[in-house]
Short mmCIF file of C-alpha atoms in Angstrom, two decimals:
data_model
loop_
_atom_site.label_atom_id
_atom_site.label_comp_id
_atom_site.label_asym_id
_atom_site.label_seq_id
_atom_site.Cartn_x
_atom_site.Cartn_y
_atom_site.Cartn_z
CA ASP A 6 -0.07 -0.07 0.28
CA ASP A 7 3.00 2.09 0.42
CA VAL A 8 3.42 5.09 -2.32
CA ASP A 9 6.66 7.19 -2.83
CA ILE A 10 6.00 11.12 -3.73
CA TYR A 11 8.68 12.85 -5.19
CA ASP A 12 8.02 16.22 -5.35
CA ALA A 13 10.39 18.16 -8.22
CA GLY A 14 10.00 21.57 -7.02
CA THR A 15 11.75 20.72 -3.73
CA ASP A 16 13.46 18.08 -5.18
CA SER A 17 12.85 16.13 -2.07
CA TRP A 18 10.69 12.39 -1.06
CA SER A 19 7.89 11.67 1.04
CA SER A 20 5.40 8.84 1.25
CA THR A 21 1.68 8.01 1.91
CA SER A 22 -0.30 4.63 1.80
CA LEU A 23 -3.12 3.62 -0.57
CA THR A 24 -6.80 3.01 1.39
CA VAL A 25 -6.11 -0.91 0.31
CA PRO A 26 -2.69 -3.10 -0.17
CA ARG A 27 -2.78 -4.20 -3.73
CA THR A 28 -0.33 -5.17 -6.27
CA LEU A 29 -1.04 -4.67 -9.90
CA VAL A 30 -2.38 -1.05 -9.57
CA ALA A 31 -3.12 1.03 -12.43
CA ALA A 32 -1.98 4.39 -12.21
CA THR A 33 -2.25 8.00 -14.13
CA ALA A 34 -2.23 11.67 -13.52
CA VAL A 35 -4.99 13.80 -14.49
CA GLY A 36 -4.32 17.56 -13.57
CA ASP A 37 -3.15 18.19 -10.11
CA LEU A 38 -4.93 14.50 -9.04
CA ALA A 39 -2.74 11.22 -9.27
CA LEU A 40 -5.00 7.93 -9.72
CA PHE A 41 -4.57 4.50 -8.73
CA ALA A 42 -7.12 2.00 -9.74
CA GLY A 43 -7.78 -1.10 -9.24
CA GLY A 44 -5.82 -4.20 -8.42
CA ILE A 45 -5.34 -7.27 -6.33
CA GLY A 46 -5.07 -7.44 -3.08
CA ALA A 47 -5.84 -10.42 -0.07
CA THR A 48 -9.11 -10.63 -0.88
CA GLY A 49 -8.89 -10.35 -4.90
CA ALA A 50 -9.62 -7.63 -7.37
CA THR A 51 -10.63 -4.48 -6.25
CA ASP A 52 -12.72 -1.56 -7.85
CA VAL A 53 -11.25 1.06 -5.24
CA ILE A 54 -9.28 4.06 -6.76
CA ASP A 55 -7.49 6.08 -4.52
CA VAL A 56 -7.30 10.02 -5.59
CA PHE A 57 -3.64 11.67 -4.47
CA ASP A 58 -3.80 15.25 -4.53
CA THR A 59 -0.17 16.99 -5.62
CA GLN A 60 -1.61 20.32 -4.34
CA THR A 61 -2.61 19.48 -0.89
CA MET A 62 -0.26 16.38 -1.12
CA THR A 63 -3.17 14.14 0.38
CA LEU A 64 -5.04 11.46 -0.38
CA GLY A 65 -8.44 12.26 -0.95
CA PRO A 66 -12.03 10.57 -1.01
CA THR A 67 -11.84 7.35 -2.92
CA ALA A 68 -13.60 6.60 -6.60
CA SER A 69 -14.36 3.00 -8.05
CA LEU A 70 -14.19 1.35 -11.08
CA SER A 71 -17.29 0.34 -12.99
CA GLN A 72 -15.91 -3.45 -11.57
CA ALA A 73 -13.40 -4.85 -9.52
CA ARG A 74 -10.65 -6.04 -11.52
CA PHE A 75 -6.59 -6.20 -11.77
CA GLY A 76 -4.18 -5.98 -15.12
CA VAL A 77 -5.81 -2.59 -15.46
CA ALA A 78 -3.87 -0.09 -18.43
CA ALA A 79 -4.09 3.59 -17.29
CA THR A 80 -3.20 6.86 -19.47
CA THR A 81 -4.37 10.18 -19.86
CA VAL A 82 -5.53 12.18 -22.67
CA GLY A 83 -6.52 15.56 -22.41
CA ASN A 84 -9.24 16.12 -19.13
CA LYS A 85 -9.66 12.38 -19.23
CA ALA A 86 -7.95 9.60 -17.51
CA LEU A 87 -8.67 6.01 -18.81
CA PHE A 88 -8.42 2.38 -17.47
CA ALA A 89 -8.41 -0.19 -19.54
CA GLY A 90 -9.26 -3.66 -19.93
CA GLY A 91 -8.19 -6.32 -16.90
CA SER A 92 -9.22 -9.40 -15.44
CA ILE A 93 -11.68 -10.40 -12.38
CA SER A 94 -10.72 -12.14 -9.67
CA GLY A 95 -12.41 -15.84 -9.10
CA GLY A 96 -11.88 -17.22 -12.75
CA GLY A 97 -14.22 -14.02 -14.23
CA GLY A 98 -12.24 -14.00 -17.33
CA VAL A 99 -10.88 -10.91 -19.14
CA GLN A 100 -12.66 -7.57 -19.48
CA ALA A 101 -13.53 -5.02 -22.39
CA THR A 102 -14.64 -2.04 -19.90
CA VAL A 103 -12.83 1.16 -19.97
CA ASP A 104 -13.86 3.61 -17.10
CA VAL A 105 -13.29 6.96 -18.19
CA TYR A 106 -13.05 10.27 -15.83
CA ASP A 107 -13.37 13.38 -17.40
CA ALA A 108 -12.05 15.66 -14.75
CA SER A 109 -13.61 19.09 -16.77
CA LEU A 110 -16.96 16.82 -15.02
CA GLY A 111 -16.16 17.15 -11.48
CA ALA A 112 -14.41 15.57 -8.92
CA PRO A 113 -13.25 11.61 -8.78
CA ASP A 114 -15.68 11.15 -6.36
CA ASP A 115 -18.62 12.25 -8.50
CA PRO A 116 -20.43 9.71 -10.34
CA LEU A 117 -21.37 12.50 -12.86
CA ALA A 118 -18.00 12.69 -13.87
CA TRP A 119 -17.24 8.44 -15.24
CA SER A 120 -18.45 7.47 -18.29
CA VAL A 121 -18.01 3.40 -19.40
CA GLU A 122 -16.59 2.55 -22.70
CA SER A 123 -15.31 -0.70 -23.96
CA LEU A 124 -12.28 -2.29 -26.33
CA SER A 125 -12.64 -4.27 -29.47
CA LEU A 126 -11.59 -6.88 -27.19
CA ALA A 127 -11.69 -8.06 -23.76
CA ARG A 128 -8.11 -8.32 -22.22
CA SER A 129 -5.60 -7.57 -19.64
CA ASP A 130 -2.04 -6.88 -19.46
CA ILE A 131 -2.18 -4.14 -22.14
CA THR A 132 0.31 -1.29 -22.49
CA ALA A 133 -0.82 2.12 -22.62
CA VAL A 134 0.09 5.21 -24.14
CA THR A 135 -0.99 8.91 -24.96
CA VAL A 136 0.57 10.81 -28.21
CA GLY A 137 -0.93 13.99 -28.49
CA ASP A 138 -4.95 13.49 -28.59
CA LEU A 139 -4.49 9.78 -29.06
CA ALA A 140 -4.99 7.20 -25.84
CA ILE A 141 -3.38 4.28 -27.16
CA PHE A 142 -4.05 0.61 -25.46
CA ALA A 143 -2.19 -2.18 -27.28
CA GLY A 144 -1.82 -5.71 -27.61
CA GLY A 145 -2.41 -7.67 -23.68
CA ASN A 146 -3.77 -11.32 -22.94
CA GLY A 147 -7.01 -12.37 -24.08
CA PRO A 148 -8.57 -15.54 -22.50
CA GLN A 149 -6.29 -18.49 -21.37
CA GLY A 150 -3.62 -15.80 -22.03
CA VAL A 151 -3.42 -16.03 -25.15
CA PRO A 152 -1.62 -12.25 -26.48
CA TYR A 153 -3.29 -9.90 -28.93
CA ASP A 154 -2.18 -7.92 -31.72
CA ARG A 155 -4.94 -5.48 -31.57
CA VAL A 156 -4.85 -1.71 -30.65
CA ASP A 157 -7.13 0.06 -29.51
CA ILE A 158 -6.57 4.52 -30.14
CA TYR A 159 -9.13 6.43 -28.39
CA ASP A 160 -9.06 10.07 -29.93
CA GLY A 161 -9.54 12.49 -27.18
CA SER A 162 -10.77 15.29 -29.33
CA THR A 163 -13.75 13.48 -30.98
CA GLY A 164 -14.36 10.56 -28.59
CA LEU A 165 -13.78 8.52 -30.94
CA TRP A 166 -12.44 4.69 -31.10
CA SER A 167 -10.29 2.87 -33.78
CA GLN A 168 -8.41 0.01 -34.41
CA ALA A 169 -4.88 -0.61 -35.66
CA THR A 170 -2.76 -4.27 -35.90
CA LEU A 171 0.56 -4.70 -34.32
CA SER A 172 3.54 -6.84 -35.84
CA VAL A 173 3.15 -9.23 -33.50
CA ALA A 174 0.93 -10.46 -30.71
CA ARG A 175 2.61 -9.27 -27.56
CA THR A 176 1.56 -8.22 -23.79
CA LEU A 177 3.11 -6.72 -20.97
CA GLY A 178 5.00 -4.36 -23.70
CA ALA A 179 6.68 -0.98 -22.92
CA ASP A 180 5.22 1.85 -24.95
CA ALA A 181 6.87 5.40 -24.82
CA ALA A 182 5.91 8.52 -26.50
CA ALA A 183 8.40 11.02 -28.32
CA ALA A 184 7.83 14.55 -29.70
#
C-alpha cells in the first residue's frame, strides 16, 4: 500500500499509503490528481480508486471502477483518465471495460464525471500510452492468456475509437511517446 512521492519543486521525497493494500495497480495523472485504480489484494480484485492531490499532498476521497479488476491499463488524454481492460479474480475472465474519468465534469468522487466505454476485444495486461490527442491501448492477454496484436485508439478530441494491428502479438510490452 506504500506510495513514494517525489516533489520536483523541492527535490524531496515523501510517502503515503493507499486505502487498500494491493498489487497490479493502474496509475495515471490528470491535472493535479494522481489516480491509483484497481489491483489485487488479499481478498481478490478491487474496484477502489485512490486519489492523491499533488496541490495539498493528501490522499483524498476514493472513487470506484465500474467493476473490480486487476491488470488494468491506464493513461490520460486531455482532461480524461482512461482505465482499460483487466481481469476479474475467481475465474471471471478478461474484460473489455474502459472506465473514463473526465476531470472537466467534476471531482473523481462525483459519479457524473465517469462514463464507461469498451475496447474492441476483452483483454488484460495491455500497454497504454498517450500521443497528442490519442490514447493508445496495445496488445494484452485474451482468454487463456493468449496474446493479442490488437491496438485500440481513443481520440480524445472526438471521443471516437479506432483499431490498428501490432506487427506481432504481445503482452506486458513497453510504450513511449516522443515529441
